[in-house]
Amino acid sequence: MSRTFYIETFGCQMNELDSEKIAGSLLHEGMEPVSDPAKADIIILNTCSIREKAVQKVYARLGEVKRHKTRRGGDLVVGVVGCMAQLEGEKILERAPFVNIIAGPQKGHVMPELVARALETRRPAIDLRMDDDPEPLETRHVLRVSAWRAGVTISEGCNRHCAFCVVPLTRGPQKDRPSSNIISEAARLVDQGYLEIVLLGQTVNSYRDPSPPGLRFAGLLRKLAEIPGLKRVRFTSPHPNDFSDDLLDVMVSCSQVCNQIHLPVQSGSTRVLLAMRRGYTRERYLETIRKIQSATRAIAISTDIIVGFPGETETDFEDTLRLLDEVQYDSVFSFKYSPRPNTAALNLPGEVPEEEKGKRLRRLQEHQNLIQYNKNAAYVAQVLEVLVEDRARANFSLAGRAANNKVVNFNGPESLIGKFAEIQITGFSANSLRGVRVQ
Ligand code: SAH
Ligand code: F3S
């Protein structure tokens, strides 16, 4: 009988894709995916380390996994992989000595080998090397969760060093994939029936083609949009400094490129941005936003914000609230600053008390909720093309996303899942729209 595996993913879209790569490699070696950890011979936690909470979540989950281990003994292989594993390394064994595999991100291609090694030697198999092996960028074996939306890696790692961020330490410097490989993977996916391609990279628009066409991100996007049959292409996340006029031009002129951009700002205070080493001022960021907002195609804009960065004063925080007013974002992901090991921000003075961080986060979210509520009102009566995803949570049978990334809830048959539907908007909340199907 073949071995079974269960993978649990924490964190970002890139991690979701990494899990699909791990699953693909294990499947290729004859192992079988299961959806119940109690039935698995291999349990893999693909982890995140972006904030301390993410790390704690993995340790808590490991406490639960231990029960399976106690029941199954040496038969069960437990792997902790991804960013938290890269960061914590063998320290994981101090708190969870039953773990059999520790490996960093993008180790899908060596996972079968690590499983075999752990079983053979009965000792933890550890792979924390960060080298230039191009293999991880190539998605040779991918077991995809969705049959209509597919993530495609275009680059890995990050060359920037934002003072708060641990990603350059867990995923290493930026490595780019040759454009021809990206384009042929996307074309293959379209052939297989995929409707939406999501290009993934830590600073996705800093992409530099390492192969002869030497494409920049906008050029790559333009090539991808030309693939016959490709309905939608998105990307995440761009860095504001590498947002070129050429990129805006592609977004405006290629209808396949979704009219949505996630442009993380982090703070509305230039003083804080400087301390964060983001490389732009409030004014320069706003210039980019104005360009996007004055384009002839309406483009939805979302962002990430950190509150309570060391030294952030009440005035700095209010600058961020004013920025929200000025930009009128379609959505905002906001976080309390979390100190991360070996990052520059650790040495900064002016720690903001946890309670104050919590207060600022709540104020920010309330502020933004009102903006979103008012913005979403404008969609009533419009018809949006929605890619139907799955059942909506509350009162509707289905949910989907419009090209601008708005979530739309509606009622319809399950057979619509994975297809496009035209929905006329009849209502809204701060976070989603609702509507009825128009035939
Ligand atoms: N360039 C990446 C950023 C990944 S981190 C991307 O593809 O989006 C995602 C977001 O987490 C960041 O934009 C930032 O807002 C937040 N974040 C990163 N480090 C953090 C920290 N130490 N504390 C709180 N939030 C953090
Ligand atoms: Fe992190 Fe800044 Fe790179 S947020 S991923 S160091 S652009």
CSV table of N, CA and C and ligand atoms in Angstrom, one decimal, residues 50 157-168 202-203 239 264 266 276-278 306, ligand 2:
chain,number,residue,atom,x,y,z
A,50,ILE,N,6.0,35.4,9.4
A,50,ILE,CA,6.0,36.8,9.2
A,50,ILE,C,5.8,37.6,10.5
A,157,GLY,N,12.1,35.0,-3.1
A,157,GLY,CA,13.0,35.8,-2.3
A,157,GLY,C,12.9,37.3,-2.5
A,158,CYS,N,13.7,38.1,-1.8
A,158,CYS,CA,13.5,39.5,-1.8
A,158,CYS,C,14.9,40.2,-1.6
A,159,ASN,N,15.2,41.2,-2.4
A,159,ASN,CA,16.4,41.9,-2.3
A,159,ASN,C,16.3,43.2,-1.5
A,160,ARG,N,15.1,43.5,-1.0
A,160,ARG,CA,14.9,44.7,-0.2
A,160,ARG,C,15.1,44.2,1.3
A,161,HIS,N,15.3,45.2,2.1
A,161,HIS,CA,15.5,44.8,3.5
A,161,HIS,C,14.7,45.8,4.4
A,162,CYS,N,13.4,45.7,4.2
A,162,CYS,CA,12.5,46.5,5.1
A,162,CYS,C,12.8,46.1,6.5
A,163,ALA,N,12.9,47.1,7.4
A,163,ALA,CA,13.5,46.9,8.7
A,163,ALA,C,12.7,46.0,9.6
A,164,PHE,N,11.4,45.8,9.2
A,164,PHE,CA,10.5,44.9,10.1
A,164,PHE,C,10.4,43.5,9.5
A,165,CYS,N,11.0,43.2,8.4
A,165,CYS,CA,10.6,42.0,7.6
A,165,CYS,C,11.6,40.9,7.7
A,166,VAL,N,11.1,39.7,7.9
A,166,VAL,CA,12.0,38.5,8.0
A,166,VAL,C,12.1,37.7,6.7
A,167,VAL,N,11.3,38.1,5.7
A,167,VAL,CA,11.3,37.3,4.5
A,167,VAL,C,12.6,37.2,3.8
A,168,PRO,N,13.4,38.3,3.7
A,168,PRO,CA,14.7,38.1,3.1
A,168,PRO,C,15.6,37.1,3.8
A,202,GLN,N,7.8,37.9,-4.2
A,202,GLN,CA,7.8,38.7,-3.0
A,202,GLN,C,7.7,40.2,-3.4
A,203,THR,N,8.5,40.6,-4.4
A,203,THR,CA,8.3,41.9,-5.0
A,203,THR,C,8.1,41.6,-6.5
A,239,HIS,N,6.0,46.1,-5.4
A,239,HIS,CA,6.6,47.1,-4.5
A,239,HIS,C,6.3,48.5,-5.1
A,264,PRO,N,1.4,47.6,-1.2
A,264,PRO,CA,1.6,47.8,0.3
A,264,PRO,C,2.3,49.1,0.6
A,266,GLN,N,2.4,50.4,4.1
A,266,GLN,CA,2.9,50.1,5.5
A,266,GLN,C,2.7,51.3,6.5
A,276,MET,N,11.4,52.5,8.5
A,276,MET,CA,11.1,51.1,8.0
A,276,MET,C,12.0,50.7,6.8
A,277,ARG,N,12.7,51.7,6.2
A,277,ARG,CA,13.5,51.5,5.1
A,277,ARG,C,12.7,51.0,3.9
A,278,ARG,N,11.6,51.7,3.7
A,278,ARG,CA,10.8,51.3,2.5
A,278,ARG,C,11.2,51.9,1.2
A,306,ILE,N,1.1,48.5,8.7
A,306,ILE,CA,1.6,48.0,10.0
A,306,ILE,C,1.4,49.2,11.0
B,2,F3S,FE1,9.6,42.0,3.1
B,2,F3S,FE2,10.0,44.4,2.3
B,2,F3S,FE3,10.7,42.3,0.8
B,2,F3S,S1,8.1,43.7,3.2
B,2,F3S,S2,9.3,40.7,1.4
B,2,F3S,S3,11.6,43.0,2.8
B,2,F3S,S4,9.8,44.3,0.1
